Structures are given as structure tokens and as C-alpha cells.
Short mmCIF file of C-alpha atoms in Angstrom, two decimals:
data_model
loop_
_atom_site.label_atom_id
_atom_site.label_comp_id
_atom_site.label_asym_id
_atom_site.label_seq_id
_atom_site.Cartn_x
_atom_site.Cartn_y
_atom_site.Cartn_z
CA MET A 1 -94.34 -94.13 -181.74
CA THR A 2 -96.07 -93.56 -184.98
CA PRO A 3 -95.60 -96.96 -186.88
CA ARG A 4 -93.37 -97.41 -189.75
CA PRO A 5 -95.32 -97.49 -193.06
CA ALA A 6 -95.68 -100.95 -194.83
CA SER A 7 -92.55 -101.04 -197.82
CA GLY A 8 -93.97 -101.28 -201.33
CA ARG A 9 -93.09 -104.99 -201.57
CA ALA A 10 -95.04 -105.68 -198.37
CA ALA A 11 -98.14 -103.67 -199.50
CA ALA A 12 -98.14 -105.58 -202.75
CA ALA A 13 -98.40 -108.73 -201.15
CA ASP A 14 -101.16 -107.81 -198.98
CA ARG A 15 -102.85 -106.58 -202.21
CA LEU A 16 -102.16 -110.23 -203.91
CA ALA A 17 -103.68 -111.51 -200.43
CA ARG A 18 -106.93 -109.55 -200.19
CA ALA A 19 -107.46 -110.30 -204.22
CA ASP A 20 -106.84 -113.79 -203.59
CA ARG A 21 -109.55 -114.02 -201.09
CA SER A 22 -111.57 -112.54 -203.31
CA ARG A 23 -113.23 -114.47 -206.56
CA THR A 24 -115.95 -112.76 -208.92
CA PHE A 25 -117.46 -115.29 -211.28
CA PRO A 26 -119.63 -114.51 -214.23
CA PRO A 27 -123.79 -115.56 -214.81
CA LEU A 28 -123.33 -119.21 -215.04
CA PRO A 29 -125.00 -120.31 -218.67
CA ALA A 30 -128.52 -121.38 -218.45
CA ARG A 31 -129.63 -125.05 -218.56
CA PRO A 32 -132.95 -125.19 -219.94
CA GLY A 33 -134.67 -128.57 -219.94
CA ALA A 34 -132.21 -130.53 -217.68
CA ARG A 35 -133.22 -132.91 -215.48
CA GLY A 36 -131.74 -135.32 -212.79
CA LEU A 37 -128.96 -134.35 -210.57
CA PHE A 38 -128.30 -130.65 -210.44
CA ALA A 39 -124.33 -131.04 -209.33
CA GLU A 40 -122.43 -133.71 -210.74
CA SER A 41 -119.83 -134.13 -208.26
CA TRP A 42 -119.99 -136.00 -205.15
CA TRP A 43 -118.75 -132.71 -203.04
CA GLY A 44 -121.21 -130.47 -205.28
CA SER A 45 -124.37 -133.08 -204.34
CA ALA A 46 -123.12 -132.92 -200.56
CA TRP A 47 -123.67 -129.10 -200.66
CA LEU A 48 -126.90 -129.35 -201.88
CA ASP A 49 -127.69 -131.82 -199.25
CA ALA A 50 -126.99 -129.13 -196.36
CA LEU A 51 -129.42 -126.89 -198.13
CA GLU A 52 -132.03 -129.46 -198.55
CA SER A 53 -131.78 -130.97 -195.03
CA THR A 54 -132.25 -127.31 -193.53
CA ALA A 55 -135.04 -126.01 -196.02
CA LEU A 56 -138.68 -125.68 -194.41
CA ASP A 57 -140.30 -125.62 -197.91
CA SER A 58 -139.87 -127.98 -200.72
CA ALA A 59 -141.88 -125.55 -203.16
CA ARG A 60 -139.17 -122.82 -202.76
CA LEU A 61 -136.25 -125.09 -203.25
CA ALA A 62 -138.02 -126.34 -206.57
CA ARG A 63 -138.68 -122.68 -207.92
CA GLY A 64 -135.11 -122.18 -206.59
CA ARG A 65 -133.86 -125.44 -208.75
CA THR A 66 -135.84 -123.82 -211.61
CA TYR A 67 -134.52 -120.24 -211.19
CA ALA A 68 -131.10 -121.35 -211.76
CA ARG A 69 -131.60 -123.78 -214.45
CA ASP A 70 -133.24 -120.58 -216.56
CA GLY A 71 -130.17 -118.52 -215.77
CA HIS A 72 -131.65 -115.91 -213.26
CA VAL A 73 -128.32 -115.93 -211.01
CA ASP A 74 -125.88 -112.85 -211.90
CA THR A 75 -122.35 -112.40 -211.08
CA ILE A 76 -121.40 -114.34 -208.15
CA ASN A 77 -119.03 -113.25 -205.64
CA VAL A 78 -117.16 -115.60 -203.61
CA THR A 79 -115.16 -114.43 -200.10
CA PRO A 80 -114.27 -115.88 -196.90
CA GLY A 81 -117.46 -117.31 -195.15
CA ARG A 82 -119.88 -115.76 -197.86
CA VAL A 83 -121.14 -115.97 -201.23
CA VAL A 84 -123.46 -113.12 -202.84
CA ALA A 85 -125.04 -112.66 -206.01
CA THR A 86 -127.78 -110.63 -207.66
CA VAL A 87 -130.89 -112.80 -208.70
CA ARG A 88 -133.55 -111.80 -211.25
CA GLY A 89 -137.37 -112.57 -209.78
CA SER A 90 -140.46 -111.40 -211.30
CA ARG A 91 -139.57 -107.71 -210.47
CA PRO A 92 -137.69 -105.25 -212.89
CA ARG A 93 -135.16 -104.90 -210.30
CA PRO A 94 -133.15 -107.79 -208.87
CA TYR A 95 -132.95 -109.04 -205.13
CA SER A 96 -129.65 -109.36 -203.55
CA ALA A 97 -129.39 -112.92 -202.20
CA GLU A 98 -126.64 -114.22 -199.68
CA ILE A 99 -124.89 -117.47 -197.99
CA ARG A 100 -123.32 -117.36 -194.99
CA PHE A 101 -120.83 -119.95 -194.12
CA ARG A 102 -118.25 -120.58 -190.88
CA THR A 103 -114.50 -120.00 -191.89
CA LEU A 104 -112.12 -122.30 -190.54
CA THR A 105 -110.00 -121.14 -187.05
CA ASP A 106 -105.62 -120.72 -187.69
CA GLN A 107 -105.50 -124.09 -185.76
CA GLU A 108 -108.11 -126.19 -188.00
CA TRP A 109 -106.25 -124.69 -190.93
CA ASP A 110 -102.83 -125.67 -189.64
CA GLY A 111 -104.13 -129.20 -188.97
CA LEU A 112 -106.04 -129.57 -192.99
CA LEU A 113 -102.55 -127.97 -194.34
CA ASP A 114 -100.59 -130.86 -192.40
CA SER A 115 -103.09 -133.41 -193.54
CA ILE A 116 -102.63 -132.20 -197.32
CA ALA A 117 -98.55 -132.07 -197.11
CA ALA A 118 -98.35 -135.48 -195.79
CA ASP A 119 -100.03 -136.89 -198.32
CA PRO A 120 -98.77 -136.10 -202.04
CA GLY A 121 -102.05 -137.57 -203.41
CA ARG A 122 -104.18 -135.19 -201.83
CA LEU A 123 -102.74 -132.12 -203.27
CA THR A 124 -102.51 -133.63 -206.66
CA ALA A 125 -106.19 -134.29 -206.56
CA LEU A 126 -107.13 -130.92 -205.61
CA LEU A 127 -104.59 -129.39 -208.45
CA ALA A 128 -106.61 -131.75 -210.79
CA LYS A 129 -109.82 -130.05 -209.52
CA LYS A 130 -111.09 -133.00 -207.71
CA LEU A 131 -112.23 -132.83 -203.93
CA PRO A 132 -110.52 -136.39 -201.74
CA GLN A 133 -113.45 -137.61 -199.81
CA ALA A 134 -111.13 -138.72 -197.12
CA LEU A 135 -109.87 -135.28 -197.20
CA ALA A 136 -113.25 -133.45 -196.83
CA GLU A 137 -114.62 -136.13 -194.05
CA GLY A 138 -111.83 -135.83 -191.95
CA GLU A 139 -110.94 -134.32 -188.68
CA VAL A 140 -111.63 -130.86 -190.19
CA ARG A 141 -115.07 -130.84 -191.83
CA LEU A 142 -114.75 -128.84 -195.14
CA LEU A 143 -118.43 -129.59 -196.31
CA PRO A 144 -121.45 -127.93 -194.80
CA GLY A 145 -123.53 -129.90 -192.58
CA PRO A 146 -127.60 -129.34 -191.63
CA GLY A 147 -127.59 -126.05 -190.30
CA ASP A 148 -124.30 -124.70 -191.67
CA LEU A 149 -125.49 -122.78 -194.73
CA VAL A 150 -127.12 -119.30 -193.49
CA PRO A 151 -129.14 -118.03 -196.41
CA ARG A 152 -130.41 -114.32 -196.63
CA CYS A 153 -132.14 -112.30 -199.43
CA SER A 154 -133.38 -108.56 -199.68
CA CYS A 155 -136.92 -109.76 -200.91
CA PRO A 156 -139.76 -109.76 -198.73
CA ASP A 157 -139.92 -113.46 -198.76
CA HIS A 158 -138.90 -114.55 -194.74
CA GLY A 159 -138.94 -118.62 -196.00
CA ARG A 160 -135.23 -120.18 -195.32
CA PRO A 161 -134.22 -120.40 -197.78
CA CYS A 162 -136.37 -118.09 -200.30
CA LYS A 163 -136.46 -119.06 -203.74
CA HIS A 164 -133.78 -116.47 -204.48
CA ALA A 165 -130.89 -117.59 -202.20
CA ALA A 166 -132.17 -121.35 -203.24
CA ALA A 167 -131.07 -120.45 -206.78
CA LEU A 168 -127.79 -118.98 -205.55
CA CYS A 169 -127.00 -122.12 -203.76
CA PHE A 170 -127.73 -124.24 -206.56
CA GLN A 171 -125.47 -122.25 -208.69
CA VAL A 172 -122.76 -122.36 -206.38
CA ALA A 173 -123.01 -126.26 -206.21
CA ARG A 174 -121.86 -125.74 -210.13
CA LEU A 175 -119.08 -123.79 -208.99
CA LEU A 176 -117.63 -126.49 -206.57
CA ASP A 177 -118.14 -128.91 -209.17
CA ALA A 178 -115.60 -127.43 -211.44
CA ASP A 179 -112.81 -125.93 -208.75
CA PRO A 180 -113.15 -127.30 -205.15
CA PHE A 181 -111.03 -124.19 -203.99
CA VAL A 182 -114.25 -122.30 -204.33
CA LEU A 183 -115.00 -124.28 -201.21
CA LEU A 184 -111.93 -123.97 -199.42
CA LEU A 185 -112.29 -120.16 -200.15
CA MET A 186 -115.39 -120.30 -198.24
CA ARG A 187 -113.97 -121.76 -195.60
CA GLY A 188 -111.36 -118.68 -195.19
CA ARG A 189 -108.44 -118.98 -197.60
CA GLY A 190 -107.67 -118.13 -201.37
CA GLU A 191 -106.26 -120.88 -203.80
CA ARG A 192 -102.84 -118.86 -204.08
CA GLU A 193 -102.19 -118.53 -200.42
CA LEU A 194 -103.17 -122.22 -199.91
CA LEU A 195 -100.41 -123.66 -202.61
CA ASP A 196 -97.67 -121.28 -201.25
CA GLU A 197 -98.19 -122.51 -197.82
CA LEU A 198 -98.41 -126.22 -199.03
CA SER A 199 -94.98 -125.53 -200.69
CA ARG A 200 -93.23 -124.46 -197.52
CA ARG A 201 -94.74 -127.59 -195.67
CA ASN A 202 -93.85 -129.93 -198.26
CA THR A 203 -90.13 -128.47 -198.43
CA ALA A 204 -89.94 -128.51 -194.85
CA HIS A 205 -91.13 -132.19 -194.80
CA THR A 206 -88.51 -133.10 -197.25
CA ALA A 207 -85.73 -131.57 -195.81
CA ARG A 208 -86.59 -133.30 -192.64
CA GLU A 209 -87.14 -136.57 -194.11
CA THR A 210 -83.63 -136.06 -195.83
CA HIS A 211 -81.89 -134.97 -192.52
CA ALA A 212 -83.40 -138.14 -190.95
CA HIS A 213 -82.59 -140.76 -193.69
CA THR A 214 -78.92 -139.29 -193.98
CA HIS A 215 -78.25 -139.82 -190.06
CA THR A 216 -79.84 -142.90 -190.30
CA HIS A 217 -77.46 -144.63 -192.84
CA ALA A 218 -74.36 -142.75 -192.54
CA PRO A 219 -71.55 -144.57 -191.18
CA ALA A 220 -70.27 -144.58 -187.46
CA SER A 221 -67.39 -142.30 -188.20
CA ALA A 222 -69.19 -139.37 -189.98
CA ARG A 223 -71.14 -139.42 -186.93
CA ARG A 224 -68.41 -138.83 -184.70
CA PRO A 225 -68.39 -135.33 -183.04
CA ARG A 226 -65.26 -133.70 -184.81
CA HIS A 227 -64.60 -131.64 -181.39
CA ARG A 228 -64.71 -132.79 -177.65
CA ARG A 229 -65.01 -130.90 -174.59
CA GLY A 230 -61.81 -130.72 -172.48
CA PRO A 231 -62.75 -132.01 -168.75
CA GLU A 232 -60.54 -129.09 -166.97
CA ALA A 233 -61.37 -126.06 -169.04
CA GLY A 234 -64.78 -126.98 -169.73
CA GLY A 235 -64.52 -125.37 -173.33
CA GLU A 236 -63.48 -127.02 -176.87
CA THR A 237 -60.17 -128.55 -177.34
CA ARG A 238 -58.85 -129.11 -180.93
CA ASP A 239 -56.75 -132.65 -180.91
CA ALA A 240 -52.95 -132.01 -181.26
CA GLY A 241 -51.54 -131.78 -184.80
CA SER A 242 -55.58 -131.28 -186.48
CA ALA A 243 -55.70 -128.95 -188.95
CA PRO A 244 -57.47 -125.86 -189.01
CA SER A 245 -61.35 -126.66 -190.09
CA ALA A 246 -62.33 -125.81 -193.45
CA PRO A 247 -64.53 -123.17 -194.21
CA ALA A 248 -68.92 -124.22 -194.19
CA THR A 249 -69.92 -125.27 -197.28
CA PRO A 250 -73.25 -123.46 -197.87
CA GLY A 251 -76.37 -126.03 -198.25
CA VAL A 252 -74.23 -128.56 -195.60
CA ASP A 253 -74.72 -128.55 -191.88
CA PRO A 254 -71.60 -127.63 -189.82
CA GLY A 255 -70.59 -131.44 -188.53
CA GLU A 256 -71.16 -132.95 -191.87
CA SER A 257 -68.82 -133.55 -194.86
CA GLU A 258 -70.10 -133.10 -198.34
CA ALA A 259 -71.08 -136.39 -200.46
CA PRO A 260 -68.12 -137.41 -202.14
CA GLY A 261 -68.35 -136.66 -206.05
CA ALA A 262 -70.99 -134.34 -205.45
CA PRO A 263 -71.64 -131.76 -208.54
CA PRO A 264 -70.88 -128.40 -207.58
CA VAL A 265 -73.94 -126.11 -206.59
CA GLY A 266 -74.76 -124.17 -210.02
CA GLY A 267 -76.03 -120.53 -210.74
CA VAL A 268 -76.59 -117.92 -212.58
CA MET A 269 -74.66 -114.49 -212.77
CA ALA A 270 -77.11 -111.62 -211.58
CA LYS A 271 -75.54 -109.48 -214.25
CA ALA A 272 -76.86 -111.86 -217.12
CA VAL A 273 -80.15 -112.40 -215.60
CA LEU A 274 -80.71 -108.42 -215.36
CA ALA A 275 -79.29 -107.43 -218.65
CA ASP A 276 -81.72 -106.72 -221.55
CA ARG A 277 -82.36 -109.43 -224.28
CA PRO A 278 -85.13 -109.13 -227.50
CA ARG A 279 -88.46 -110.08 -226.34
CA PRO A 280 -90.97 -111.29 -228.66
CA PRO A 281 -93.42 -108.42 -230.16
CA LEU A 282 -96.85 -108.34 -227.85
CA PRO A 283 -99.70 -110.10 -229.72
CA PRO A 284 -102.38 -108.18 -231.72
CA PRO A 285 -104.91 -106.56 -229.56
CA LEU A 286 -108.76 -108.04 -229.99
CA PRO A 287 -111.35 -106.55 -232.08
CA ALA A 288 -113.83 -104.13 -230.46
CA PRO A 289 -117.58 -105.57 -229.77
CA ALA A 290 -120.08 -104.85 -232.16
CA ARG A 291 -121.37 -102.95 -229.25
CA PRO A 292 -120.56 -101.72 -225.45
CA GLY A 293 -122.24 -104.24 -222.99
CA ARG A 294 -124.83 -103.41 -220.47
CA PRO A 295 -124.22 -103.52 -216.77
CA PRO A 296 -126.44 -105.61 -214.61
CA ALA A 297 -129.31 -104.25 -213.14
CA LEU A 298 -128.67 -103.69 -209.31
CA PRO A 299 -130.91 -104.74 -206.34
CA ASP A 300 -132.43 -102.03 -204.02
CA GLY A 301 -130.62 -101.17 -200.85
CA ASP A 302 -131.63 -99.59 -197.75
CA ALA A 303 -129.42 -96.72 -195.77
CA LEU A 304 -126.80 -96.94 -199.50
CA PRO A 305 -124.74 -93.75 -199.82
CA PHE A 306 -125.84 -93.72 -203.33
CA ASP A 307 -128.96 -94.51 -205.81
CA PRO A 308 -128.83 -97.83 -207.66
CA ALA A 309 -129.93 -96.40 -210.70
CA ALA A 310 -127.51 -93.56 -210.92
CA LEU A 311 -124.90 -95.79 -210.34
CA GLU A 312 -126.34 -98.24 -213.13
CA PHE A 313 -126.25 -95.03 -215.45
CA LEU A 314 -122.81 -94.11 -214.72
CA ALA A 315 -121.59 -97.79 -215.26
CA ALA A 316 -123.36 -97.86 -218.53
CA ASP A 317 -121.99 -94.56 -219.71
CA ALA A 318 -118.05 -95.67 -218.66
CA ALA A 319 -118.88 -98.63 -220.97
CA ALA A 320 -120.07 -96.26 -224.31
CA ARG A 321 -117.29 -94.24 -223.89
CA ALA A 322 -114.73 -96.62 -223.60
CA HIS A 323 -116.35 -98.59 -226.51
CA ALA A 324 -115.94 -95.30 -228.47
CA CYS A 325 -112.59 -94.49 -227.65
CA VAL A 326 -111.50 -98.29 -228.63
CA SER A 327 -113.81 -98.23 -231.83
CA ALA A 328 -112.07 -95.20 -232.76
CA SER A 329 -108.26 -96.23 -231.96
CA PRO A 330 -106.76 -97.05 -235.23
CA GLY A 331 -105.76 -100.60 -234.59
CA HIS A 332 -106.48 -100.32 -231.10
CA GLY A 333 -102.76 -100.79 -229.81
CA GLY A 334 -99.69 -98.87 -229.01
CA GLY A 335 -97.62 -97.34 -231.57
CA HIS A 336 -99.97 -95.18 -233.26
CA PRO A 337 -100.69 -91.47 -232.74
CA PRO A 338 -103.11 -90.38 -229.79
CA VAL A 339 -107.03 -90.20 -230.67
CA HIS A 340 -108.75 -87.63 -229.12
CA SER A 341 -112.00 -88.41 -227.06
CA PRO A 342 -114.97 -88.66 -228.96
CA PHE A 343 -116.73 -87.50 -225.73
CA PRO A 344 -115.18 -83.89 -225.42
CA ALA A 345 -115.94 -82.05 -222.05
CA LEU A 346 -119.48 -80.63 -221.68
CA PRO A 347 -121.26 -78.16 -219.07
CA PRO A 348 -123.05 -79.98 -216.61
CA TRP A 349 -126.69 -79.08 -218.19
CA GLU A 350 -125.56 -80.93 -221.38
CA ASP A 351 -123.69 -83.93 -219.77
CA ALA A 352 -126.65 -84.26 -217.71
CA ILE A 353 -128.68 -84.63 -220.99
CA ARG A 354 -126.37 -86.67 -222.96
CA LEU A 355 -126.31 -89.17 -220.07
CA ALA A 356 -130.01 -89.27 -219.86
CA ALA A 357 -130.35 -89.56 -223.40
CA THR A 358 -127.62 -92.85 -224.12
CA ALA A 359 -128.00 -94.40 -221.04
CA HIS A 360 -131.57 -95.35 -221.98
CA PRO A 361 -131.76 -94.96 -225.58
CA THR A 362 -135.11 -95.64 -226.27
CA ALA A 363 -137.71 -93.18 -226.84
CA GLY A 364 -140.79 -94.27 -224.99
CA LEU A 365 -141.38 -92.79 -221.65
CA THR A 366 -141.72 -95.20 -218.79
CA SER A 367 -141.91 -94.66 -215.35
CA ALA A 368 -137.78 -95.35 -214.76
CA THR A 369 -137.11 -92.14 -217.28
CA ARG A 370 -140.30 -90.49 -215.66
CA ALA A 371 -138.39 -90.65 -212.61
CA LEU A 372 -135.19 -89.77 -213.91
CA TYR A 373 -136.45 -86.76 -215.83
CA ARG A 374 -137.85 -85.66 -212.49
CA ASP A 375 -134.49 -85.65 -210.56
CA LEU A 376 -132.44 -84.27 -213.44
CA ALA A 377 -135.14 -81.27 -213.43
CA ALA A 378 -134.98 -80.94 -209.62
CA ALA A 379 -131.28 -81.07 -209.81
CA THR A 380 -130.48 -78.29 -212.64
CA GLY A 381 -133.69 -76.02 -211.89
CA ARG A 382 -135.46 -77.01 -215.06
CA THR A 383 -138.93 -78.04 -215.64
CA THR A 384 -139.62 -82.17 -216.42
CA THR A 385 -141.00 -81.09 -219.82
CA ASP A 386 -137.27 -79.09 -220.56
CA VAL A 387 -135.72 -82.35 -219.64
CA ALA A 388 -138.03 -84.33 -221.66
CA ARG A 389 -137.42 -82.03 -224.90
CA SER A 390 -133.69 -82.08 -224.64
CA VAL A 391 -133.35 -85.76 -224.38
CA ALA A 392 -135.26 -85.86 -227.76
CA ALA A 393 -133.02 -83.11 -229.23
CA TRP A 394 -129.88 -85.51 -228.14
CA ARG A 395 -131.03 -88.35 -229.53
CA GLN A 396 -132.17 -86.54 -232.44
CA GLY A 397 -128.30 -84.75 -233.63
CA GLY A 398 -126.58 -84.92 -230.35
CA PRO A 399 -124.63 -81.51 -229.05
CA GLU A 400 -125.91 -79.81 -232.63
CA GLY A 401 -129.46 -81.34 -232.07
CA LEU A 402 -129.41 -79.87 -228.28
CA ALA A 403 -127.77 -76.31 -229.48
CA LEU A 404 -130.61 -76.03 -232.12
CA LEU A 405 -133.19 -76.59 -229.60
CA ASP A 406 -133.01 -73.02 -227.76
CA THR A 407 -130.54 -71.06 -230.14
CA PRO A 408 -131.56 -69.77 -233.58
CA TRP A 409 -128.41 -68.62 -235.88
CA ASP A 410 -128.54 -66.94 -239.42
CA PRO A 411 -127.15 -69.01 -241.97
CA PRO A 412 -124.90 -67.46 -244.83
CA ALA A 413 -126.43 -67.63 -248.24
CA GLY A 414 -126.13 -70.80 -250.12
CA ASP A 415 -127.65 -74.03 -249.16
CA PHE A 416 -130.62 -72.45 -246.80
CA ASP A 417 -131.89 -70.51 -249.51
CA ARG A 418 -131.86 -73.15 -252.02
CA ALA A 419 -134.12 -75.03 -249.71
CA ARG A 420 -137.02 -73.26 -250.34
CA SER A 421 -136.66 -73.66 -254.27
CA ALA A 422 -135.91 -77.45 -253.69
CA LEU A 423 -138.89 -78.02 -251.60
CA LEU A 424 -140.94 -76.11 -254.09
CA ALA A 425 -139.83 -78.20 -256.96
CA ALA A 426 -140.73 -81.21 -254.94
CA ASP A 427 -144.28 -80.20 -254.93
CA LEU A 428 -143.99 -79.98 -251.12
CA PRO A 429 -145.41 -77.34 -249.02
CA ALA A 430 -144.03 -73.94 -248.76
CA LEU A 431 -142.52 -73.07 -245.75
CA ARG A 432 -142.04 -69.31 -244.09
CA PRO A 433 -138.18 -68.69 -243.09
CA ARG A 434 -136.84 -67.02 -240.22
CA HIS A 435 -133.33 -67.26 -239.00
CA ASN A 436 -132.32 -71.07 -239.55
CA HIS A 437 -135.93 -72.25 -239.02
CA LEU A 438 -138.24 -72.99 -242.30
CA THR A 439 -142.01 -73.36 -240.57
CA ASP A 440 -145.65 -73.88 -241.58
CA ALA A 441 -147.01 -73.02 -238.36
CA ASP A 442 -150.45 -73.92 -239.64
CA ARG A 443 -149.59 -78.05 -240.31
CA GLY A 444 -147.25 -77.51 -237.10
CA ILE A 445 -144.31 -78.81 -239.28
CA GLN A 446 -140.63 -76.77 -239.21
CA LEU A 447 -137.26 -77.76 -240.34
CA ARG A 448 -134.09 -76.08 -238.69
CA PHE A 449 -130.84 -75.79 -240.43
CA GLY A 450 -127.82 -76.92 -238.25
CA HIS A 451 -124.23 -75.72 -238.51
CA ASP A 452 -123.54 -79.27 -239.78
CA ASN A 453 -125.60 -78.59 -242.85
CA ARG A 454 -128.02 -80.92 -242.10
CA TRP A 455 -131.93 -80.36 -241.39
CA TYR A 456 -133.61 -81.16 -238.21
CA PRO A 457 -137.30 -82.00 -238.38
CA TYR A 458 -139.87 -80.43 -235.66
CA GLU A 459 -143.28 -80.75 -234.97
CA SER A 460 -146.19 -79.17 -232.90
CA GLU A 461 -149.80 -78.77 -232.27
CA PRO A 462 -151.21 -76.48 -234.80
CA GLY A 463 -151.08 -72.88 -233.60
CA THR A 464 -149.39 -73.50 -230.75
CA GLU A 465 -145.76 -73.22 -231.17
CA ASP A 466 -144.75 -76.16 -229.09
CA TRP A 467 -141.80 -77.53 -231.20
CA TRP A 468 -140.47 -81.04 -230.44
CA PRO A 469 -137.61 -82.50 -232.19
CA THR A 470 -139.14 -85.28 -233.98
CA GLY A 471 -137.00 -88.29 -236.50
CA PRO A 472 -133.47 -88.13 -237.52
CA ALA A 473 -131.80 -85.48 -239.15
CA ASP A 474 -131.32 -85.40 -242.96
CA PRO A 475 -128.90 -83.82 -244.98
CA ASP A 476 -131.63 -82.99 -247.72
CA PRO A 477 -134.38 -80.71 -247.13
CA VAL A 478 -136.67 -82.77 -249.31
CA GLY A 479 -136.15 -86.21 -247.41
CA ALA A 480 -136.20 -84.22 -244.13
CA LEU A 481 -139.88 -82.90 -244.74
CA SER A 482 -141.07 -85.92 -246.64
CA ALA A 483 -140.11 -88.11 -243.68
CA LEU A 484 -142.07 -85.61 -241.41
CA LEU A 485 -145.46 -85.50 -243.53
CA ALA A 486 -145.24 -88.73 -243.56
CA ARG A 487 -145.46 -89.61 -239.80
#
């Protein structure tokens, strides 16, 4: 039998439950020069006590504390039984550090939630971001003990823990200082999930107490049964002359009468609740940042289905595209005409060059950029030199700069013809025209005229005709050539 698919409401509840069991925290600010205890709360200190009681090397703990103080720990993700973060060490690519922690069983959660529901002060303390000591040290132990924390790291150091996992533990202590619900999440349940369950238990607990109080203090006549069972027929018989029973009142148990003088139960008509009514306008959108953010460096991993460096490139490109679209939108809000994307669709070769040129906007060749150029060359059937030259052209002028690299064209009479006279009048070298190029091969200098009426400077080793884009484009040929000769 085919199982019925979950309803939309059930699927939404499942998504909310999964989201509640995963929390991501941005990198905590560095605390250079801080001294004394790392944790500020007693439960944060107890977390670190569990770490220090298991550590085999105090020197690694000291280095981990320094890493944490200096802000080497990036974004932290907390899920049931697991805390993960990337930690920047001495190498360019960070390491992936992880802390494992046993989750509570369902039976242990029942006992813990009952103890909280039975004492309102404990729930009040949790809502105030405090962890009651009686709760943490009760029958169900919340805080870790010696050996409960299991550190792991992708670094080659086999210390237990290494300095990267130790740095993560120190930063988790700061998270626990701010919110003890992080500890409960590590033990297996999210904050919203816990508060909903505690609300249900408190309601049931209050209802039981109210029911017991009512039956204890009610007069004997009110507690007398309204029907008696006939001895002969064995069924219910109504007293002679008694009136028919009144319909049951919602919220009142059968056999009990409503309290005298109780106000009627209020309510709101569904039509009034669902009726349209004016709503306040949305607040104005926040201004766009000055520049797009940079994604964090990802750690290396074994047997991953993707290249971490490629994912970093794609994340940086997505941030740049989003920033450009938001910056181009007037007012960054609704009610405006749609804005065309500043990133038109490009062929694969051009888009690969754009990505390589904008993901690492520096002009220098590093080991990372050389590896990137080799991969692009292998994927596109080009040479590494072709890729490097094309990246330089894109940085010089975007799509127009890349088009001028390989495709000459014949400009109409006008600006191109007047450029030679302007160069001679400025006492600059005479350049030989051909198509849209003005060239002095003996000096190894060249200007290329673009469709956007700008001049793109190129240079080459004299006599080799190996032209490379050099410097920014300029609408003035005199300015473009002067900058080229000054190099």
C-alpha cells in the first residue's frame, strides 16, 4: 500500500522542527589582550572543565585559547550531538573542527521536562538565559563530564584535542554564556520545540491541579451523582419527576455545574478575524553595503563530490551578482519598475573568464590562480596563456575588453581618425593604424579602439607581437598612451 503523502501543514511543521534543531552562529568577535577566565557563567566554566579534564596536552589547550581569543574560529553550526566550525590555522586553507556530544534519550527528556514544568522558577530562569544549577545537576545530567566531549579535526595533529578543536570548545563556552538553550540543543532538542512542549505540560499540570482543587472544596451535594443505577435492570434510571438534563456546556465536565455568576465564554467571529483591514506600510529597505562580502575559506575534505575552491568562487560570484542587482535597483524596494540584471547571459567561455577575473580581482599570479587557470584551460580546450590573457582583458574592460582581445573591427570615420592627430599634437610617438589598432611595434605599444569609444592600451616585447592588455581603458587616446609610456 502506497503511503499517503504528508499534508502541507505537516510538511511545514516538519521543516520548522528541522530548522529548530540547527543553529548557525556568525564568527564571535576577537578579544585580544583578554585575561582571566574565558567563560563568564558557571555553566560555561563547567563546559571548559570537561574539556580540560580530558585534555592530554595543556600546551595545545593554551594555543587553542589563543586561537579563540584572536578570532580564528569562523561560523559555528550547532545540531543535536554535534558542533562544527572551520578554524584558521597557519595554512591558507582552514581546518574543519568538530565536537561530538551524547544526546539524551526520550525517557531522559521526559524526566527533564517534567522537572522544569513542576517548578516555574526553572522555566523563568531559562527564559532569562540562565541555567539553574539544580536543573543542570539533577537526575538528568545536562553538562558534560570527563570524557563526554569527543573532539575531531581535519588537521594532521592527532592530539586530543588539537588546538583547532580546543579553540572551538572555548568559543562554544561563550555561546553557552549567552544562551543555555545551546546546551539543550546539543543534547537533542531545539528551543522552540522545548518551549512548545513545556507549554503543553504546564497546561496539563494546571488543569489537573484545578480539577483536584474543585473536587476537594465543592459541597457534598454538588459531588452527588446525578443518576443511579437500577438494581433490577442494571441500567440507568432517572428519578421520577426529574426534568430532562440540560445540554452540556463546553469547557465544563459532565456531572459538574457551572460556577454561579461565571461570565460567559467570549469569542470572536471568524468573519471578523479573516476580514481585510488596513495594514501599516513596510519599513524602508536597508541601504546596500559598499561592497559585497567575501565567503569564508572552506576546509579541504576527502571524497567530497565538489571542489571547495570552486564552491568558494561560486559563492563569491553569487554575492557580487546580488550586490550589483541590489545596488542597481532604485530604492531597493517594491513599487519600482523591474531592473534588468547587470549580468547578461554569457557563453560558457566568457562566463568562465568573468568568474576567474572577478572572484580573485588581484592581478598577481599566485599558486591558487595558476591552478585555477590550468583547470579552466583543461575544461575549455584552451592554453593556460590564453586563460591568463583573457582574464587580463576582462579586468581591463569586461565583455568589451575580452571582445577586443581577438576580434578586430573597422571603426567609422571620426574619433579613430582624429586620435592620430591628437597624439602628434601632444608630441607622442606616431602610431600606425590598422583596423581599430594604433601600433608602434618597435616600442611594443598599442592602443585598441573599442565599440564603447574607449582606448585600450596593450604592450608586447618589441618585435614579438605578443600583445597583452595593460592598464585601464581611457576615453582619451592621449591619456591612454601617456599612461602606457609611463610604465
